[in-house]
Short mmCIF file of C-alpha atoms in Angstrom, two decimals:
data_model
loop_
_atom_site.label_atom_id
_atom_site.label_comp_id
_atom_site.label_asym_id
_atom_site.label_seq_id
_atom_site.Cartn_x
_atom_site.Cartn_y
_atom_site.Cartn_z
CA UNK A 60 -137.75 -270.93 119.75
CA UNK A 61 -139.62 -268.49 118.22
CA UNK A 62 -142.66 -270.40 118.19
CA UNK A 63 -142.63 -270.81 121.98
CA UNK A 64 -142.16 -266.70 121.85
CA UNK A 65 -145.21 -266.28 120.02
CA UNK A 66 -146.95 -267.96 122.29
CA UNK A 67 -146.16 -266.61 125.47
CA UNK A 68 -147.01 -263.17 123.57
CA UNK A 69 -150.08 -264.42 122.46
CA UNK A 70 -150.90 -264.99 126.14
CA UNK A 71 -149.84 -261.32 127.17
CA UNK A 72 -152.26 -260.05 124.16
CA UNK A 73 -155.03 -261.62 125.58
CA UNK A 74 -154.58 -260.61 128.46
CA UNK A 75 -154.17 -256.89 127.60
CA UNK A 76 -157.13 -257.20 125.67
CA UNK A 77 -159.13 -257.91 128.17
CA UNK A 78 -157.63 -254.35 130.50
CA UNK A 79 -158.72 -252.30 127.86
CA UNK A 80 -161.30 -250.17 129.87
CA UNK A 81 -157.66 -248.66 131.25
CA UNK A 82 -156.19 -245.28 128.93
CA UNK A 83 -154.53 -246.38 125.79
CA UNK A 84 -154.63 -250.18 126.58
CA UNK A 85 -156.44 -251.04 123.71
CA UNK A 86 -154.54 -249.03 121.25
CA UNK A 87 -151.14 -250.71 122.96
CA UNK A 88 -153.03 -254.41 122.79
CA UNK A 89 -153.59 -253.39 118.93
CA UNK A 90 -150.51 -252.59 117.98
CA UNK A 91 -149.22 -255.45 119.73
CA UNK A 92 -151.38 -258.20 117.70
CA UNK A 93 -149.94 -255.84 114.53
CA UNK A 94 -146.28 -256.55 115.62
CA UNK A 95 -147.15 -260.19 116.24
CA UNK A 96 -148.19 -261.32 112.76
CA UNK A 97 -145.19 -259.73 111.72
CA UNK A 98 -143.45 -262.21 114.11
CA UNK A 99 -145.59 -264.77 112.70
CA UNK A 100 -144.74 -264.14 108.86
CA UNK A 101 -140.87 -264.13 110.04
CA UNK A 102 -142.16 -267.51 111.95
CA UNK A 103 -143.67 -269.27 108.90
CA UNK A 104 -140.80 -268.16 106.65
CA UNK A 105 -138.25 -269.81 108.74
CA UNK A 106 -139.83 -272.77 109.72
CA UNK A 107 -140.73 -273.04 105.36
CA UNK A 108 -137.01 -272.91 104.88
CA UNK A 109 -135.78 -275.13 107.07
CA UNK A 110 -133.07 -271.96 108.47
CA UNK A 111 -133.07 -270.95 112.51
CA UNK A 112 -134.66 -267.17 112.44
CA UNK A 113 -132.01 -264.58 113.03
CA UNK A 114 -132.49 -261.11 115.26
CA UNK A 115 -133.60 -258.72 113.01
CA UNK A 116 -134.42 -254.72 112.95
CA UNK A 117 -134.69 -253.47 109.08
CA UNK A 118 -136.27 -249.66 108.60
CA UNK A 119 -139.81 -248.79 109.17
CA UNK A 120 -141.64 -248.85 106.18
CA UNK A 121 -143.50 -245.90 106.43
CA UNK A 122 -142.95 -242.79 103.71
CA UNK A 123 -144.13 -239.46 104.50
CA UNK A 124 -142.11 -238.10 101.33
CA UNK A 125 -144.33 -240.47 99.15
CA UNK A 126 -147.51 -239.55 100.80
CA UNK A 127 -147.42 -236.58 102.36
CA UNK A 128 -149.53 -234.99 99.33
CA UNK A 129 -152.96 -234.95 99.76
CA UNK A 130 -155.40 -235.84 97.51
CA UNK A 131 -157.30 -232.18 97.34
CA UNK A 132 -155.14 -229.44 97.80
CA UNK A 133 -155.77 -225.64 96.97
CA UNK A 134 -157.34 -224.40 94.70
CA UNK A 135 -154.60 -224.17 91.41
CA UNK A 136 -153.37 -220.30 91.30
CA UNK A 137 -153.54 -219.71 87.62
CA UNK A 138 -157.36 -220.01 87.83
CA UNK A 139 -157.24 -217.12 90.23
CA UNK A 140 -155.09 -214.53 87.86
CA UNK A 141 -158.31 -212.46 86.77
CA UNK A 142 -156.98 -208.79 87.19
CA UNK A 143 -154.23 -207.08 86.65
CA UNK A 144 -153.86 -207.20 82.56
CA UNK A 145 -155.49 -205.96 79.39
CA UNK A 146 -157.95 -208.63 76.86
CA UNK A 147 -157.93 -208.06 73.30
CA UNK A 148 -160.74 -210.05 72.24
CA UNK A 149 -160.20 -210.92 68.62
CA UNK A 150 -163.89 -212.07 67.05
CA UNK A 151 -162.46 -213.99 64.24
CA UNK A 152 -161.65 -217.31 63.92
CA UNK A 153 -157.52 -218.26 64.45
CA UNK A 154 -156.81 -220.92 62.12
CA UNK A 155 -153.52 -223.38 63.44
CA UNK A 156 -150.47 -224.27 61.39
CA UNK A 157 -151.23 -227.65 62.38
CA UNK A 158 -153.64 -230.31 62.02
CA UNK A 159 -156.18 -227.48 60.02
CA UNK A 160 -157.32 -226.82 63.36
CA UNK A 161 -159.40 -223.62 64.03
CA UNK A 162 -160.33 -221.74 66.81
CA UNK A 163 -163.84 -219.43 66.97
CA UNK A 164 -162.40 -216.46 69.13
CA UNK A 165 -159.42 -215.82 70.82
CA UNK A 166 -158.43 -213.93 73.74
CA UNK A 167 -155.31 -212.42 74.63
CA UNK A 168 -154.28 -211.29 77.80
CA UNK A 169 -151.50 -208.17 77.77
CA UNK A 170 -149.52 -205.86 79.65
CA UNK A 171 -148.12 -202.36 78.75
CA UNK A 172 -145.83 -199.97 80.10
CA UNK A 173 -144.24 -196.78 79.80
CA UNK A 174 -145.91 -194.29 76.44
CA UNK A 175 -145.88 -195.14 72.70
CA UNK A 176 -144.66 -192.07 71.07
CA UNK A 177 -146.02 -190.23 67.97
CA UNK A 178 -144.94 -191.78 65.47
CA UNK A 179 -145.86 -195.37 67.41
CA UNK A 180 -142.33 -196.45 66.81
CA UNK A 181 -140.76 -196.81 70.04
CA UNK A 182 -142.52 -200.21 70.80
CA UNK A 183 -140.72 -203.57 72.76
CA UNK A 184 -142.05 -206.94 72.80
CA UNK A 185 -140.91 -208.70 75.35
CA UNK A 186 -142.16 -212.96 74.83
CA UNK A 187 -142.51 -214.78 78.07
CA UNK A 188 -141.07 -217.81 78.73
CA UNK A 189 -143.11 -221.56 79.00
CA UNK A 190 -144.69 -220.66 82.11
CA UNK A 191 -144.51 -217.42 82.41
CA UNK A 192 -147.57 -214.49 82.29
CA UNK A 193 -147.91 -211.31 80.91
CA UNK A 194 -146.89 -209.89 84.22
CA UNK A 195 -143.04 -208.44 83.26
CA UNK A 196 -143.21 -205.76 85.26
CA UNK A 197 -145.16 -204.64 88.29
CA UNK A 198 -147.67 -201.59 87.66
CA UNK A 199 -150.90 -200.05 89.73
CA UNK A 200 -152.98 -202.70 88.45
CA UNK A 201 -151.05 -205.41 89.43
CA UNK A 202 -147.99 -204.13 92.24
CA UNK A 203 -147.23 -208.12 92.91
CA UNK A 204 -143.39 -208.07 90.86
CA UNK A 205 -143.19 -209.12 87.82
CA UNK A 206 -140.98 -212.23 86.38
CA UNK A 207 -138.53 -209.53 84.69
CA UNK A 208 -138.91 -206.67 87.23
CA UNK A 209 -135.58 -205.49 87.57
CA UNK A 210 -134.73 -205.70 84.30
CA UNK A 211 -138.04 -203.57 83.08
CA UNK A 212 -138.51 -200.00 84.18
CA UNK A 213 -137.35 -196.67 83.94
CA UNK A 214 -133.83 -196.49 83.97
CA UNK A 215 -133.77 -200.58 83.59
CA UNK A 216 -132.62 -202.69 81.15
CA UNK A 217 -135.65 -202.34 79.01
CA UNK A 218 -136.18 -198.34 79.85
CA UNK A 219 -140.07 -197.41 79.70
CA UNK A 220 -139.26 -193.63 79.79
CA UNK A 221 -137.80 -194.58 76.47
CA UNK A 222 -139.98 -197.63 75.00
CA UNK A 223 -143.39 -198.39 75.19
CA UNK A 224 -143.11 -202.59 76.45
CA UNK A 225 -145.87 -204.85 75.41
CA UNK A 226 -145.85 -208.42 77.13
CA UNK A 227 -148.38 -211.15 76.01
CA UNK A 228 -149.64 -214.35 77.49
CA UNK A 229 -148.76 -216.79 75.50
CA UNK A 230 -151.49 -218.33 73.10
CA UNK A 231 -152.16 -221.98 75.09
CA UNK A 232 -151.35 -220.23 78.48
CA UNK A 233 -153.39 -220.23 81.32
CA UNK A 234 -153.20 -216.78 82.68
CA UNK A 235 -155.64 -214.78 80.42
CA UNK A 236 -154.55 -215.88 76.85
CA UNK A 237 -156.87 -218.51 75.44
CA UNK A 238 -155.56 -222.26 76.36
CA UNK A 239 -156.83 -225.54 77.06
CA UNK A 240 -158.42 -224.04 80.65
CA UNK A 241 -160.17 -221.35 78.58
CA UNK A 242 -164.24 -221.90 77.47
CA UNK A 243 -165.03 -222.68 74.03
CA UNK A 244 -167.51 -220.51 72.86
CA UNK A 245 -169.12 -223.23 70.91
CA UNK A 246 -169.69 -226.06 73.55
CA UNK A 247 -169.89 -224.01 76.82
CA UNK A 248 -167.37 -226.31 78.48
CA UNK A 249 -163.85 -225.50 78.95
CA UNK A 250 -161.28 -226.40 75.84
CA UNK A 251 -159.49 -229.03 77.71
CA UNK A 252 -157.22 -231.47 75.55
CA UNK A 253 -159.67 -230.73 72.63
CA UNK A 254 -157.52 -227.05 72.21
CA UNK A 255 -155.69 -227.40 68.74
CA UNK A 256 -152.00 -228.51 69.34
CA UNK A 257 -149.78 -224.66 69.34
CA UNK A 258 -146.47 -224.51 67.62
CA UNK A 259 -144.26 -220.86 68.19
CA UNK A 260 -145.59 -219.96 64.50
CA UNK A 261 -149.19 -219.58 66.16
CA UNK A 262 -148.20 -218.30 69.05
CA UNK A 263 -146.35 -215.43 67.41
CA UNK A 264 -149.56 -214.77 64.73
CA UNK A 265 -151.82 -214.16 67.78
CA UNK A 266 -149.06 -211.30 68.93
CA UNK A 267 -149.36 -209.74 65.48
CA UNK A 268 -153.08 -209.55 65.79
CA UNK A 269 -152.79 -207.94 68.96
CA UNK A 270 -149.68 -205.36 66.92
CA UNK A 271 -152.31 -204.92 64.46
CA UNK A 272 -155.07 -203.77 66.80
CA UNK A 273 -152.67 -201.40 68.96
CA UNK A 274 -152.38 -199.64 65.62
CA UNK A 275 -148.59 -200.61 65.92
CA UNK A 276 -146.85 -201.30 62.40
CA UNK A 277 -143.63 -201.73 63.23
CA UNK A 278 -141.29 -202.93 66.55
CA UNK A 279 -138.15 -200.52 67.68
CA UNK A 280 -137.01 -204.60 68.94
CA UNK A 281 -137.94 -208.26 69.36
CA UNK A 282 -136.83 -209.47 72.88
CA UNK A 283 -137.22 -212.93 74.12
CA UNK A 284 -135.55 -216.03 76.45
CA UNK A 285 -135.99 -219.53 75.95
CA UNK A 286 -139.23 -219.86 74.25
CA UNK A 287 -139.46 -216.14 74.21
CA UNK A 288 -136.04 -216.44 72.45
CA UNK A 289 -137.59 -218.80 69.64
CA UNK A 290 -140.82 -216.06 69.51
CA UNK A 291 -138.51 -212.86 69.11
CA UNK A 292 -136.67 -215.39 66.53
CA UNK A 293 -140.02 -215.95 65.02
CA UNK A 294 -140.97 -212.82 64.93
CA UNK A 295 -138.61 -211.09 62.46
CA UNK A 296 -138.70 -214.22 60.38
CA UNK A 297 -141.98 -214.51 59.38
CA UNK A 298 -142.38 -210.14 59.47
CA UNK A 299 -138.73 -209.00 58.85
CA UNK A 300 -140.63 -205.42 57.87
CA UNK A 301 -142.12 -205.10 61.52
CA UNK A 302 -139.17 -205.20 63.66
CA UNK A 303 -136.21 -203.18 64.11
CA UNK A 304 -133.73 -205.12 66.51
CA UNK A 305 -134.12 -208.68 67.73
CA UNK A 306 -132.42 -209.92 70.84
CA UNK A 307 -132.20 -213.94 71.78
CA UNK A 308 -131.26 -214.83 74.48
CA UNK A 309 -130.58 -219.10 75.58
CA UNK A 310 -132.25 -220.06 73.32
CA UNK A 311 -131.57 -221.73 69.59
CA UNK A 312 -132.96 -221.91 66.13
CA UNK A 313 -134.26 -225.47 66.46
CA UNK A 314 -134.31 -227.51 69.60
CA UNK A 315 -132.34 -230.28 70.26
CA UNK A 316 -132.74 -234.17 71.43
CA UNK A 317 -131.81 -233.21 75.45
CA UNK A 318 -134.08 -230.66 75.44
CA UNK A 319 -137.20 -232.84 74.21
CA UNK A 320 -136.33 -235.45 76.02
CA UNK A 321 -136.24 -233.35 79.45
CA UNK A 322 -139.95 -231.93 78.73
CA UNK A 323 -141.13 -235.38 77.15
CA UNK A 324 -140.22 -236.80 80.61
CA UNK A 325 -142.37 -233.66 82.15
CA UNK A 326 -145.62 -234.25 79.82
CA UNK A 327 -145.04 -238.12 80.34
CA UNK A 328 -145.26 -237.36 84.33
CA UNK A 329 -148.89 -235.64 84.39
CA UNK A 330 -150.28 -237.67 81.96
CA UNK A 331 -149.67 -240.96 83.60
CA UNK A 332 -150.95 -238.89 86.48
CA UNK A 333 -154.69 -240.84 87.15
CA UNK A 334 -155.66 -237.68 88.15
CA UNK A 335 -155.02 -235.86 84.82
CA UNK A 336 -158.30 -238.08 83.19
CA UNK A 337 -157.18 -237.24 79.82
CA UNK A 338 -156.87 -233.50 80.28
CA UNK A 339 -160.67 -232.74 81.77
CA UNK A 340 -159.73 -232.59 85.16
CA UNK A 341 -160.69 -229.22 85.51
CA UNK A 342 -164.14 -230.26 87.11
CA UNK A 343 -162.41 -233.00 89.37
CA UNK A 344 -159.50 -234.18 91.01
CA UNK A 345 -156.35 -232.09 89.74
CA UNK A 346 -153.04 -233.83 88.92
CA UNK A 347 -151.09 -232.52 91.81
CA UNK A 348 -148.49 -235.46 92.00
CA UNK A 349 -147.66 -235.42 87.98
CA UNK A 350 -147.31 -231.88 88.12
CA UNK A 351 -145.34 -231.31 90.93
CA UNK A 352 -142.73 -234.23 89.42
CA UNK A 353 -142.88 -232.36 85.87
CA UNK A 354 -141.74 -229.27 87.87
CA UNK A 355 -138.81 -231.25 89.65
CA UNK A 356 -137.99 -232.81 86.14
CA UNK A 357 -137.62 -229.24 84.56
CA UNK A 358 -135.50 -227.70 87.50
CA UNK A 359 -132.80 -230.26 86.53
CA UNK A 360 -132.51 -227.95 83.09
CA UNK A 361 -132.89 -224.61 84.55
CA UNK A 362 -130.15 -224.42 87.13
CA UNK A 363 -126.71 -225.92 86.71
CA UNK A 364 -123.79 -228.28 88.34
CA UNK A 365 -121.87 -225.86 89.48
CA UNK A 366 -124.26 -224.05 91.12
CA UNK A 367 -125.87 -226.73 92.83
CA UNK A 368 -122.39 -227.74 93.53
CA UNK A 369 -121.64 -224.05 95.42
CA UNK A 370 -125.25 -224.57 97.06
CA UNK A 371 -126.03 -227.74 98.05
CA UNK A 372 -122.82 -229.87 97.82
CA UNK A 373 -123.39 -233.27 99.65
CA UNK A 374 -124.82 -231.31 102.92
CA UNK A 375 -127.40 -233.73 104.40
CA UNK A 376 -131.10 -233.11 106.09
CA UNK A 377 -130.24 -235.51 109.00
CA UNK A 378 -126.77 -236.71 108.97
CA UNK A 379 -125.93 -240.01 110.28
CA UNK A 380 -130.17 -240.99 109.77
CA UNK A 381 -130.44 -242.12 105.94
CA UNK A 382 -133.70 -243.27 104.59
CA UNK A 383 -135.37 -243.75 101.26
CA UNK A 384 -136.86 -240.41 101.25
CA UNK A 385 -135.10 -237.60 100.92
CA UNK A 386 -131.23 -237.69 102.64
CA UNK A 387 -129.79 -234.55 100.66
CA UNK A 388 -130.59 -231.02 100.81
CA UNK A 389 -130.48 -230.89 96.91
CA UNK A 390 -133.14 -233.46 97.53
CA UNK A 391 -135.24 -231.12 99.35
CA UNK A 392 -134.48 -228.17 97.13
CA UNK A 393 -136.05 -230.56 94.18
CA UNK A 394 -138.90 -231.04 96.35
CA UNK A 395 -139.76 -227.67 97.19
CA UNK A 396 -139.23 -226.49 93.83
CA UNK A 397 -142.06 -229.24 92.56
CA UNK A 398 -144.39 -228.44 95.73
CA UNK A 399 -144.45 -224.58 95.28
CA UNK A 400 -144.82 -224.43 91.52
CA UNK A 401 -147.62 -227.66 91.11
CA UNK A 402 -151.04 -225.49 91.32
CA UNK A 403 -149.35 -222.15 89.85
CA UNK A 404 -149.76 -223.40 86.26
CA UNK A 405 -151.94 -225.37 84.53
CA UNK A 406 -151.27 -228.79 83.93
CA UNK A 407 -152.56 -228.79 80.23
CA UNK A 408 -150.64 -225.55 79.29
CA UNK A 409 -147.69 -227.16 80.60
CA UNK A 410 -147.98 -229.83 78.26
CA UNK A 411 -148.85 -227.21 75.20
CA UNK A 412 -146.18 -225.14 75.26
CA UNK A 413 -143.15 -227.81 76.16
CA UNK A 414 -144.66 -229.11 72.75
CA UNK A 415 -144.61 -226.16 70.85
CA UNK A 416 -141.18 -225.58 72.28
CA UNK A 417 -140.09 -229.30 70.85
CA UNK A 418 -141.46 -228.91 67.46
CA UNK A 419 -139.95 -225.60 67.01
CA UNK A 420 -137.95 -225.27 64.01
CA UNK A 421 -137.40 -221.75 62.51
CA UNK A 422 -136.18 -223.57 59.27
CA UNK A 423 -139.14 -226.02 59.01
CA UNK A 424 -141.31 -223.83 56.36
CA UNK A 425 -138.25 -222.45 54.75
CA UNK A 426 -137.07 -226.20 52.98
CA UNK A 427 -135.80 -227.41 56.66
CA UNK A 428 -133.34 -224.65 56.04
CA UNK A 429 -132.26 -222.89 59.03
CA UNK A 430 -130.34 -220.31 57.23
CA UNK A 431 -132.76 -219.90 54.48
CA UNK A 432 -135.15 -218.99 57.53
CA UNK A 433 -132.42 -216.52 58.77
CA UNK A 434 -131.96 -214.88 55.73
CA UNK A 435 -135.09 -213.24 55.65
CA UNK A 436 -134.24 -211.29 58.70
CA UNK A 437 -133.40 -207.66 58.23
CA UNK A 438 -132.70 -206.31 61.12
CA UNK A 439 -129.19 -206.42 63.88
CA UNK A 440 -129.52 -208.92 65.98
CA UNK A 441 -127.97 -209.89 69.53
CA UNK A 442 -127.68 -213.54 70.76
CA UNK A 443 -126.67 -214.33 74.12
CA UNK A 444 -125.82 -217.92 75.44
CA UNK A 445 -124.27 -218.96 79.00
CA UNK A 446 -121.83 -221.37 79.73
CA UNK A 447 -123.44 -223.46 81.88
CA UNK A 448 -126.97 -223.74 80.70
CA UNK A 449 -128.10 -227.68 80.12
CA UNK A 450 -131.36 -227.22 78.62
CA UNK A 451 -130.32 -224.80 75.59
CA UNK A 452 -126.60 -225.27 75.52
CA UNK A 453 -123.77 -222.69 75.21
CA UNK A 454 -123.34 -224.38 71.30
CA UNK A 455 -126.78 -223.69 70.27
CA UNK A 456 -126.68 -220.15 70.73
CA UNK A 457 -123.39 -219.99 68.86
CA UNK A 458 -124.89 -221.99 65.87
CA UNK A 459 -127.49 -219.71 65.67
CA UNK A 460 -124.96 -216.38 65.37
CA UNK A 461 -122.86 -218.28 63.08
CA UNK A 462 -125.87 -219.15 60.97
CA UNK A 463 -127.47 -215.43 60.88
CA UNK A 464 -124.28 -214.36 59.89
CA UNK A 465 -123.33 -216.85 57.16
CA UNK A 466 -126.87 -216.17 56.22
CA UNK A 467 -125.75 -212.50 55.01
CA UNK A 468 -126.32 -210.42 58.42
CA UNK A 469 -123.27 -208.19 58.79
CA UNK A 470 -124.95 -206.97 61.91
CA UNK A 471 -124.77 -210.05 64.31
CA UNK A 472 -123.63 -209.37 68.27
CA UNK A 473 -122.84 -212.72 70.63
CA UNK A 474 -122.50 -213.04 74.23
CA UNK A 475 -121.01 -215.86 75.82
CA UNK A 476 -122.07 -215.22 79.74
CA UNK A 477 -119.96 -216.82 82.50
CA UNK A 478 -122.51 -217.36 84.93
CA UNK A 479 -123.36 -220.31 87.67
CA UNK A 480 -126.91 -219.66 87.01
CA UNK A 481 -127.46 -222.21 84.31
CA UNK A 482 -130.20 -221.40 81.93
CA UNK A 483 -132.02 -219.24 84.72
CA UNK A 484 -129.45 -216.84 84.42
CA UNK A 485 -131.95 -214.27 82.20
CA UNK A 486 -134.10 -214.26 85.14
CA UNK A 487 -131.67 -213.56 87.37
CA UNK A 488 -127.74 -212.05 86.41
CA UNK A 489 -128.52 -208.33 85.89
CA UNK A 490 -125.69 -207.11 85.11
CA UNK A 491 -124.38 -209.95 82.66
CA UNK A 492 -127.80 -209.59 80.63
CA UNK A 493 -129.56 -206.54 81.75
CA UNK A 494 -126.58 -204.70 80.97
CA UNK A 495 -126.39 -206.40 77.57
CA UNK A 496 -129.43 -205.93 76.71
CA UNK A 497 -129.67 -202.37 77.27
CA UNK A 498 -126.59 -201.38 75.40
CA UNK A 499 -127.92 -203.06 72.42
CA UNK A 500 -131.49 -201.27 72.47
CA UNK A 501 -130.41 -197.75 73.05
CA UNK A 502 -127.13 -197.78 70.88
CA UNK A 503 -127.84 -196.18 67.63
CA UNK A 504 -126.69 -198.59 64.93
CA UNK A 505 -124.92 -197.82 61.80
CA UNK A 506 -125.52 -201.14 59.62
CA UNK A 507 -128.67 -202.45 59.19
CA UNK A 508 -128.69 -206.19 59.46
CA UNK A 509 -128.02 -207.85 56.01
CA UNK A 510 -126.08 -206.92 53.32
CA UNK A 511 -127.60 -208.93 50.50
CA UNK A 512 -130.33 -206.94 48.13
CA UNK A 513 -133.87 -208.47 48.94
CA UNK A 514 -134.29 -209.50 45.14
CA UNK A 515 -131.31 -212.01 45.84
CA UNK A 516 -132.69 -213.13 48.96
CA UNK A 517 -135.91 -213.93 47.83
CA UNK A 518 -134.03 -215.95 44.68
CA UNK A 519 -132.61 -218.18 47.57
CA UNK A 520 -135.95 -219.02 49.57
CA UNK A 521 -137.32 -219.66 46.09
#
């Protein structure tokens, strides 16, 4: 029977064929011949398996969520971040923990704001995050906000009619600071996947050479998140002399199987990207689709369940209409998310600092001790974790107070933060954190951090 259909439509599509000086005839008598080779496959199949062919309407096989991205987009943002900071240009070479790699130069790009006093003892580091730039704080140079602007400023959490705040690009970044989108000196040609692999060691080194050129010898406080957190950590580990106060906040003293596994599954993304050619894409094609699925990959970490629960619940785009792109509005929230982050960062810096942040081990140089490592801290320090975070959990920031404090620090403060936020919340609960944070900065402290006399502390790293 459906033989005999085929041809009495073959007959019509002949016939339509020849009308086609009439409008859209020839598109119709197209799309008809399209729709009857479908009708023929169906045909063939049937008439192979011996079966009468059933009525049959399935979904249309068309995709707009898997193809909607073009292959040349705009121009990637962090390319475009010229203005707006300070360059120390450090003529030296930079030699790597790792791999005895060495660099020529460096540059890194910095921020300031509010004075440094007198006696240049009033200074703040604050260490951005994976992706973020120097850009804390919004200033004349740069009014776009910053991605800590209500929690620096005077009066704010971090109070620059108080403290002079220093914020650095982080060495491998791509907003200033030399990374793999920077120009090597020697070749002419941009660094690409030939930059030296970074761990948080070298990243906090380059911050000290900047220190050391702002004629600054010692930090009023260390202040960091995530992989700021492991910095500030850093920081008063490898120069316990240099800083006064150190804050941490979600992040840990080592990081964790989850953790690598969620930015392993990011890296994996834009590398298998065709696009990403092996990191020198800079002068082709960039890796828009692995990029934008690295982003959607690391939003799973940074928000959490019950938040998306509050949010997004089960609430559907087009109720009653599913198909295999997406049904959900968390769906969409992923997708957004990927689509407005995937040219603000560099691909390559992406994949440099999520690996810095999974070989970080404070311990690692210290005997794969963590509270060896800890030990050499002097200073009080504050550690704040949040309940719901899934990409540093709630434990690791507790591990890391109970090791600074079995490691001799009688001055240890932890904050457990109820918040829905997830392991955004620094970005974003002001008064949980902000309030924190400024408490501990302005407070005038009695103890000093450890108890232990240095002699005995240097007897246990030994």
């Amino acid at each position: 029977m459906l033989g005999r259909t085929l041809k009495i439509l073959r007959a019509a599509e002949a016939h339509l064929v020849q009308m086609h000086q009439f409008g859209n005839v020839k598109k119709l008598s197209t799309k008809v011949s399209e729709q009857l080779n479908q009708l023929a496959f169906f045909d063939d199949e049937s008439q192979a398996s011996g079966q009468v062919a059933q009525s049959f309407k399935g979904m249309d096989p068309d995709f707009p969520c898997a193809t909607k991205n073009p292959s040349a987009g705009p121009e990637p943002e962090y390319d475009n971040v010229v203005s707006g900071f300070k360059l120390y240009h450090h003529q030296e070479p930079f030699y790597f923990k790792y791999n005895d790699a060495v660099l020529p130069e460096l540059e890194i790009a910095y921020e300031t704001w509010g004075e440094l006093n007198e006696s240049r003892d009033n200074a703040v580091v604050v260490h951005a995050g994976l992706s973020a730039s120097s850009h804390a704080k919004s200033h004349k140079d740069n009014p776009k906000p910053g991605w800590w602007e209500k929690f620096v400023g005077p009066g704010c959490a971090i109070d620059t009619n108080k403290f002079f705040v220093i914020c650095t690009n982080t060495l491998g970044g791509c907003y200033g600071t030399s990374g793999p989108s920077s120009v090597n000196p020697v070749t002419g040609k941009r660094y690409a996947t030939t930059f030296p692999v970074v761990c948080v060691d070298d990243m906090v080194q380059v911050q000290w050479l900047l220190l050391n050129h702002l004629g600054i010898t010692k930090l009023h406080a260390s202040v960091g998140s995530s992989l700021g957190g492991m910095c500030s950590l850093t920081a008063a580990v490898q120069q316990p002399e240099r800083v006064g106060r150190l804050i941490s906040i979600s992040s840990c003293g080592q990081s964790h199987a989850s953790s690598i596994a969620l930015r392993y599954l990011q890296r994996k993304t834009i590398m298998t990207d065709p696009d990403w050619n092996k990191g020198f894409y800079y002068e082709g094609k960039y890796p828009r689709t692995g990029m934008k699925m690295a982003r959607e990959i690391a939003t799973l970490g940074y928000r959490s369940g019950p938040e998306w629960g509050k949010r997004f619940g089960r609430k559907m785009l087009n109720p009653g209409k599913p198909s295999l792109c997406p049904t959900f509005l968390i769906e969409s929230y992923l997708d957004y998310q990927g689509e407005s982050f995937c040219t603000k960062y560099d691909p390559n810096s992406l994949l440099y600092i999520s690996k810095a942040m999974d070989l970080f081990d404070v311990g690692e140089d210290y005997g794969g001790n963590v509270q060896t490592a800890l030990s050499r801290i002097e200073c009080p320090v504050m550690v704040i974790g949040v309940k719901t975070d899934i990409l540093f959990p709630i434990w690791q920031q507790r591990e890391l107070a109970c090791n600074l404090k079995e490691a001799g620090n009688n001055a240890v403060t932890f904050y457990e933060l109820d918040s829905i936020y997830g392991h955004d919340t620094f970005l974003l609960d002001l008064n949980g954190v902000g309030s924190a944070v400024k408490g501990f900065l302005e407070t005038e402290l009695a103890e000093k951090g450890r108890a232990r006399p240095q002699k005995d502390l240097d007897n246990a790293v030994q």
